[in-house]
């Protein structure tokens, strides 16, 4: 399928994407949640699955694909990934400060409802309040948050409710979106040019 054809087709499917997202969110929040918890949000993976399914697009696995076809596949999948991330972020308030305040309230509610979460979540709550002054320092803040969440998920108390796990996943997903990804490229150290050669 040509890239232009796909884009035209997907434009007509976008209403179906929105309907599927509304339905999935409503199913998620139909569960009995305690006061102070919710609404829960869809994960990045859940949204990506809805977007890809609604697009009807599957990568052609033929071995004899042309370079143009391979490039089209790449551009379409990249576009779907970007759209999924934007739809994911659209679930949150417009400013990072508002998102942090919301996560802070969620963590306080989780600790109130499940006191055994106080110890693992206390460092996360403190990290929400870290001030940042640039895009890079904001990225580092969220990199730290992501690392913290990944570190505690396997060591949570046995009485941790499912909705707490979803909220922690929300923090991890949001943090991943806010982290600047840099490619680590192996490079040789440059050889210093030294004009200051000692006299013989």
PDB file of C-alpha atoms in Angstrom:
ATOM      1  CA  UNK A   1       0.000   0.000   0.000  1.00  0.00           C
ATOM      2  CA  UNK A   2       1.380   3.399  -0.929  1.00  0.00           C
ATOM      3  CA  UNK A   3       1.976   5.869   1.879  1.00  0.00           C
ATOM      4  CA  UNK A   4      -0.523   8.367   0.431  1.00  0.00           C
ATOM      5  CA  UNK A   5      -3.218   5.674   0.142  1.00  0.00           C
ATOM      6  CA  UNK A   6      -2.632   4.611   3.727  1.00  0.00           C
ATOM      7  CA  UNK A   7      -2.926   8.186   5.024  1.00  0.00           C
ATOM      8  CA  UNK A   8      -6.198   8.735   3.137  1.00  0.00           C
ATOM      9  CA  UNK A   9      -7.581   5.443   4.445  1.00  0.00           C
ATOM     10  CA  UNK A  10      -6.496   6.161   8.010  1.00  0.00           C
ATOM     11  CA  UNK A  11      -8.073   9.622   7.996  1.00  0.00           C
ATOM     12  CA  UNK A  12     -11.455   7.940   7.505  1.00  0.00           C
ATOM     13  CA  UNK A  13     -10.701   5.473  10.328  1.00  0.00           C
ATOM     14  CA  UNK A  14      -9.792   8.080  12.939  1.00  0.00           C
ATOM     15  CA  UNK A  15     -13.351   8.301  14.277  1.00  0.00           C
ATOM     16  CA  UNK A  16     -13.191   4.535  14.916  1.00  0.00           C
ATOM     17  CA  UNK A  17      -9.952   5.063  16.868  1.00  0.00           C
ATOM     18  CA  UNK A  18     -11.594   7.684  19.076  1.00  0.00           C
ATOM     19  CA  UNK A  19     -14.627   5.465  19.697  1.00  0.00           C
ATOM     20  CA  UNK A  20     -12.397   2.504  20.610  1.00  0.00           C
ATOM     21  CA  UNK A  21     -10.374   4.665  23.028  1.00  0.00           C
ATOM     22  CA  UNK A  22     -13.522   5.953  24.763  1.00  0.00           C
ATOM     23  CA  UNK A  23     -14.875   2.400  25.077  1.00  0.00           C
ATOM     24  CA  UNK A  24     -11.577   1.029  26.432  1.00  0.00           C
ATOM     25  CA  UNK A  25     -11.287   3.850  29.002  1.00  0.00           C
ATOM     26  CA  UNK A  26     -14.829   3.292  30.160  1.00  0.00           C
ATOM     27  CA  UNK A  27     -14.230  -0.451  30.605  1.00  0.00           C
ATOM     28  CA  UNK A  28     -11.085   0.313  32.591  1.00  0.00           C
ATOM     29  CA  UNK A  29     -12.886   2.696  34.940  1.00  0.00           C
ATOM     30  CA  UNK A  30     -16.037   0.592  35.358  1.00  0.00           C
ATOM     31  CA  UNK A  31     -14.149  -1.394  38.004  1.00  0.00           C
ATOM     32  CA  UNK A  32     -14.907  -0.505  41.623  1.00  0.00           C
ATOM     33  CA  UNK A  33     -12.254   2.038  42.565  1.00  0.00           C
ATOM     34  CA  UNK A  34     -11.899   3.545  46.040  1.00  0.00           C
ATOM     35  CA  UNK A  35     -12.552   7.245  46.613  1.00  0.00           C
ATOM     36  CA  UNK A  36      -9.602   9.347  45.492  1.00  0.00           C
ATOM     37  CA  UNK A  37      -8.482   6.858  42.828  1.00  0.00           C
ATOM     38  CA  UNK A  38      -9.096   7.439  39.164  1.00  0.00           C
ATOM     39  CA  UNK A  39      -9.889   7.973  36.508  1.00  0.00           C
ATOM     40  CA  UNK A  40      -7.328   5.447  35.336  1.00  0.00           C
ATOM     41  CA  UNK A  41      -5.690   5.963  31.966  1.00  0.00           C
ATOM     42  CA  UNK A  42      -4.905   3.598  29.115  1.00  0.00           C
ATOM     43  CA  UNK A  43      -1.269   2.565  28.799  1.00  0.00           C
ATOM     44  CA  UNK A  44       0.871   3.478  25.792  1.00  0.00           C
ATOM     45  CA  UNK A  45       0.799  -0.156  24.648  1.00  0.00           C
ATOM     46  CA  UNK A  46      -2.998  -0.367  24.915  1.00  0.00           C
ATOM     47  CA  UNK A  47      -3.386   2.812  22.851  1.00  0.00           C
ATOM     48  CA  UNK A  48      -0.808   1.639  20.288  1.00  0.00           C
ATOM     49  CA  UNK A  49      -2.711  -1.654  19.868  1.00  0.00           C
ATOM     50  CA  UNK A  50      -5.981   0.226  19.277  1.00  0.00           C
ATOM     51  CA  UNK A  51      -4.353   2.579  16.752  1.00  0.00           C
ATOM     52  CA  UNK A  52      -2.627  -0.195  14.800  1.00  0.00           C
ATOM     53  CA  UNK A  53      -5.764  -2.360  14.790  1.00  0.00           C
ATOM     54  CA  UNK A  54      -7.960   0.530  13.617  1.00  0.00           C
ATOM     55  CA  UNK A  55      -5.465   1.436  10.899  1.00  0.00           C
ATOM     56  CA  UNK A  56      -5.741  -2.055   9.436  1.00  0.00           C
ATOM     57  CA  UNK A  57      -2.064  -1.878   8.562  1.00  0.00           C
ATOM     58  CA  UNK A  58       0.300  -4.826   8.715  1.00  0.00           C
ATOM     59  CA  UNK A  59       3.930  -4.728   7.694  1.00  0.00           C
ATOM     60  CA  UNK A  60       4.507  -6.715   4.514  1.00  0.00           C
ATOM     61  CA  UNK A  61       7.071  -9.422   5.339  1.00  0.00           C
ATOM     62  CA  UNK A  62       7.985 -10.254   1.703  1.00  0.00           C
ATOM     63  CA  UNK A  63      11.686 -10.755   1.032  1.00  0.00           C
ATOM     64  CA  UNK A  64      11.512  -9.053  -2.371  1.00  0.00           C
ATOM     65  CA  UNK A  65      10.298  -5.656  -1.119  1.00  0.00           C
ATOM     66  CA  UNK A  66      11.742  -2.648  -2.889  1.00  0.00           C
ATOM     67  CA  UNK A  67      13.631   0.069  -1.023  1.00  0.00           C
ATOM     68  CA  UNK A  68      10.613   2.377  -1.506  1.00  0.00           C
ATOM     69  CA  UNK A  69       8.236  -0.196   0.022  1.00  0.00           C
ATOM     70  CA  UNK A  70      10.561  -0.705   2.988  1.00  0.00           C
ATOM     71  CA  UNK A  71      10.754   3.065   3.478  1.00  0.00           C
ATOM     72  CA  UNK A  72       6.940   3.330   3.300  1.00  0.00           C
ATOM     73  CA  UNK A  73       6.604   0.632   5.995  1.00  0.00           C
ATOM     74  CA  UNK A  74       9.063   2.500   8.197  1.00  0.00           C
ATOM     75  CA  UNK A  75       7.302   5.857   7.753  1.00  0.00           C
ATOM     76  CA  UNK A  76       3.856   4.403   8.418  1.00  0.00           C
ATOM     77  CA  UNK A  77       4.929   2.560  11.575  1.00  0.00           C
ATOM     78  CA  UNK A  78       6.835   5.633  12.785  1.00  0.00           C
ATOM     79  CA  UNK A  79       3.714   7.735  12.193  1.00  0.00           C
ATOM     80  CA  UNK A  80       1.508   5.260  14.070  1.00  0.00           C
ATOM     81  CA  UNK A  81       3.972   5.226  16.992  1.00  0.00           C
ATOM     82  CA  UNK A  82       3.989   9.029  17.117  1.00  0.00           C
ATOM     83  CA  UNK A  83       0.190   9.178  16.956  1.00  0.00           C
ATOM     84  CA  UNK A  84      -0.094   6.587  19.743  1.00  0.00           C
ATOM     85  CA  UNK A  85       2.228   8.603  21.967  1.00  0.00           C
ATOM     86  CA  UNK A  86       0.316  11.826  21.304  1.00  0.00           C
ATOM     87  CA  UNK A  87      -3.019  10.129  22.070  1.00  0.00           C
ATOM     88  CA  UNK A  88      -1.469   8.732  25.252  1.00  0.00           C
ATOM     89  CA  UNK A  89      -0.242  12.170  26.375  1.00  0.00           C
ATOM     90  CA  UNK A  90      -3.620  13.696  25.473  1.00  0.00           C
ATOM     91  CA  UNK A  91      -5.055  11.883  28.519  1.00  0.00           C
ATOM     92  CA  UNK A  92      -3.080  14.221  30.813  1.00  0.00           C
ATOM     93  CA  UNK A  93      -3.314  17.940  31.684  1.00  0.00           C
ATOM     94  CA  UNK A  94      -1.467  20.428  29.485  1.00  0.00           C
ATOM     95  CA  UNK A  95       1.442  21.238  31.807  1.00  0.00           C
ATOM     96  CA  UNK A  96       4.006  18.954  33.410  1.00  0.00           C
ATOM     97  CA  UNK A  97       3.429  20.716  36.768  1.00  0.00           C
ATOM     98  CA  UNK A  98      -0.259  19.737  36.664  1.00  0.00           C
ATOM     99  CA  UNK A  99       0.636  16.147  35.775  1.00  0.00           C
ATOM    100  CA  UNK A 100       3.105  15.997  38.690  1.00  0.00           C
ATOM    101  CA  UNK A 101       0.482  17.370  41.093  1.00  0.00           C
ATOM    102  CA  UNK A 102      -1.948  14.718  39.870  1.00  0.00           C
ATOM    103  CA  UNK A 103       0.581  11.925  40.322  1.00  0.00           C
ATOM    104  CA  UNK A 104       1.418  13.288  43.785  1.00  0.00           C
ATOM    105  CA  UNK A 105      -2.275  13.120  44.769  1.00  0.00           C
ATOM    106  CA  UNK A 106      -2.473   9.577  43.369  1.00  0.00           C
ATOM    107  CA  UNK A 107       0.555   8.442  45.413  1.00  0.00           C
ATOM    108  CA  UNK A 108      -0.788  10.017  48.604  1.00  0.00           C
ATOM    109  CA  UNK A 109      -4.133   8.257  48.008  1.00  0.00           C
ATOM    110  CA  UNK A 110      -2.345   4.930  47.403  1.00  0.00           C
ATOM    111  CA  UNK A 111      -0.371   5.292  50.652  1.00  0.00           C
ATOM    112  CA  UNK A 112      -3.551   6.234  52.557  1.00  0.00           C
ATOM    113  CA  UNK A 113      -5.397   3.189  51.208  1.00  0.00           C
ATOM    114  CA  UNK A 114      -2.442   0.774  51.479  1.00  0.00           C
ATOM    115  CA  UNK A 115      -0.065   1.972  54.255  1.00  0.00           C
ATOM    116  CA  UNK A 116       2.487  -0.744  53.383  1.00  0.00           C
ATOM    117  CA  UNK A 117       3.222   1.274  50.206  1.00  0.00           C
ATOM    118  CA  UNK A 118       4.630   4.182  52.244  1.00  0.00           C
ATOM    119  CA  UNK A 119       8.201   2.901  52.214  1.00  0.00           C
ATOM    120  CA  UNK A 120       8.533   2.041  48.492  1.00  0.00           C
ATOM    121  CA  UNK A 121       6.598   5.114  47.283  1.00  0.00           C
ATOM    122  CA  UNK A 122       8.165   7.797  49.518  1.00  0.00           C
ATOM    123  CA  UNK A 123      11.217   8.339  47.220  1.00  0.00           C
ATOM    124  CA  UNK A 124       8.903   8.546  44.185  1.00  0.00           C
ATOM    125  CA  UNK A 125       6.773  11.205  45.905  1.00  0.00           C
ATOM    126  CA  UNK A 126       9.906  13.224  46.690  1.00  0.00           C
ATOM    127  CA  UNK A 127      11.065  12.961  43.078  1.00  0.00           C
ATOM    128  CA  UNK A 128       7.780  14.522  41.888  1.00  0.00           C
ATOM    129  CA  UNK A 129       8.760  17.699  43.735  1.00  0.00           C
ATOM    130  CA  UNK A 130      12.251  18.005  42.204  1.00  0.00           C
ATOM    131  CA  UNK A 131      12.510  21.404  40.472  1.00  0.00           C
ATOM    132  CA  UNK A 132      13.866  21.528  36.927  1.00  0.00           C
ATOM    133  CA  UNK A 133      15.108  24.495  34.925  1.00  0.00           C
ATOM    134  CA  UNK A 134      15.702  23.108  31.415  1.00  0.00           C
ATOM    135  CA  UNK A 135      14.473  20.431  29.044  1.00  0.00           C
ATOM    136  CA  UNK A 136      17.576  18.376  29.865  1.00  0.00           C
ATOM    137  CA  UNK A 137      17.084  18.586  33.642  1.00  0.00           C
ATOM    138  CA  UNK A 138      13.395  17.700  33.145  1.00  0.00           C
ATOM    139  CA  UNK A 139      14.459  14.684  31.106  1.00  0.00           C
ATOM    140  CA  UNK A 140      16.858  13.611  33.864  1.00  0.00           C
ATOM    141  CA  UNK A 141      14.114  13.972  36.471  1.00  0.00           C
ATOM    142  CA  UNK A 142      11.867  11.634  34.483  1.00  0.00           C
ATOM    143  CA  UNK A 143      14.728   9.262  33.747  1.00  0.00           C
ATOM    144  CA  UNK A 144      15.202   8.957  37.518  1.00  0.00           C
ATOM    145  CA  UNK A 145      11.457   8.457  38.038  1.00  0.00           C
ATOM    146  CA  UNK A 146      11.346   5.720  35.411  1.00  0.00           C
ATOM    147  CA  UNK A 147      14.293   3.961  37.025  1.00  0.00           C
ATOM    148  CA  UNK A 148      12.662   4.225  40.475  1.00  0.00           C
ATOM    149  CA  UNK A 149       9.360   2.757  39.284  1.00  0.00           C
ATOM    150  CA  UNK A 150      11.098  -0.100  37.463  1.00  0.00           C
ATOM    151  CA  UNK A 151      13.122  -0.773  40.613  1.00  0.00           C
ATOM    152  CA  UNK A 152      10.146  -1.039  42.964  1.00  0.00           C
ATOM    153  CA  UNK A 153       7.629  -2.922  40.786  1.00  0.00           C
ATOM    154  CA  UNK A 154       9.123  -6.324  41.608  1.00  0.00           C
ATOM    155  CA  UNK A 155       9.392  -5.577  45.337  1.00  0.00           C
ATOM    156  CA  UNK A 156       5.939  -4.260  46.202  1.00  0.00           C
ATOM    157  CA  UNK A 157       4.061  -5.617  49.241  1.00  0.00           C
ATOM    158  CA  UNK A 158       1.741  -8.589  48.676  1.00  0.00           C
ATOM    159  CA  UNK A 159      -1.325  -6.461  49.510  1.00  0.00           C
ATOM    160  CA  UNK A 160      -0.682  -4.003  46.647  1.00  0.00           C
ATOM    161  CA  UNK A 161      -3.985  -3.613  44.736  1.00  0.00           C
ATOM    162  CA  UNK A 162      -4.187  -3.814  40.939  1.00  0.00           C
ATOM    163  CA  UNK A 163      -5.164  -0.167  40.568  1.00  0.00           C
ATOM    164  CA  UNK A 164      -1.901   0.802  42.321  1.00  0.00           C
ATOM    165  CA  UNK A 165       0.059  -1.141  39.713  1.00  0.00           C
ATOM    166  CA  UNK A 166      -1.823   0.656  36.926  1.00  0.00           C
ATOM    167  CA  UNK A 167      -1.047   4.061  38.442  1.00  0.00           C
ATOM    168  CA  UNK A 168       2.632   3.166  38.765  1.00  0.00           C
ATOM    169  CA  UNK A 169       2.579   2.052  35.121  1.00  0.00           C
ATOM    170  CA  UNK A 170       1.061   5.441  34.226  1.00  0.00           C
ATOM    171  CA  UNK A 171       3.966   7.205  35.940  1.00  0.00           C
ATOM    172  CA  UNK A 172       6.463   4.955  34.121  1.00  0.00           C
ATOM    173  CA  UNK A 173       4.815   5.480  30.708  1.00  0.00           C
ATOM    174  CA  UNK A 174       4.617   9.252  31.177  1.00  0.00           C
ATOM    175  CA  UNK A 175       8.229   9.371  32.366  1.00  0.00           C
ATOM    176  CA  UNK A 176       9.347   7.432  29.306  1.00  0.00           C
ATOM    177  CA  UNK A 177       7.586   9.955  27.050  1.00  0.00           C
ATOM    178  CA  UNK A 178       9.318  12.848  28.831  1.00  0.00           C
ATOM    179  CA  UNK A 179      12.804  11.343  28.635  1.00  0.00           C
ATOM    180  CA  UNK A 180      15.082  12.510  25.855  1.00  0.00           C
ATOM    181  CA  UNK A 181      16.404   9.439  24.071  1.00  0.00           C
ATOM    182  CA  UNK A 182      19.990   9.707  22.934  1.00  0.00           C
ATOM    183  CA  UNK A 183      21.692   7.087  20.825  1.00  0.00           C
ATOM    184  CA  UNK A 184      24.836   5.664  22.333  1.00  0.00           C
ATOM    185  CA  UNK A 185      27.349   5.474  19.532  1.00  0.00           C
ATOM    186  CA  UNK A 186      30.729   3.831  20.031  1.00  0.00           C
ATOM    187  CA  UNK A 187      33.428   6.294  19.022  1.00  0.00           C
ATOM    188  CA  UNK A 188      37.167   6.255  19.301  1.00  0.00           C
ATOM    189  CA  UNK A 189      38.672   9.023  21.414  1.00  0.00           C
ATOM    190  CA  UNK A 190      40.121  11.743  19.176  1.00  0.00           C
ATOM    191  CA  UNK A 191      43.871  11.970  18.956  1.00  0.00           C
ATOM    192  CA  UNK A 192      45.029  15.272  20.417  1.00  0.00           C
ATOM    193  CA  UNK A 193      46.847  17.524  18.007  1.00  0.00           C
ATOM    194  CA  UNK A 194      49.918  18.756  19.851  1.00  0.00           C
ATOM    195  CA  UNK A 195      51.908  21.555  18.208  1.00  0.00           C
ATOM    196  CA  UNK A 196      53.993  22.089  21.274  1.00  0.00           C
ATOM    197  CA  UNK A 197      56.762  19.622  20.426  1.00  0.00           C
ATOM    198  CA  UNK A 198      59.740  19.694  22.738  1.00  0.00           C
ATOM    199  CA  UNK A 199      62.982  20.840  21.162  1.00  0.00           C
ATOM    200  CA  UNK A 200      65.380  18.020  20.292  1.00  0.00           C
TER     201      UNK A 200
END
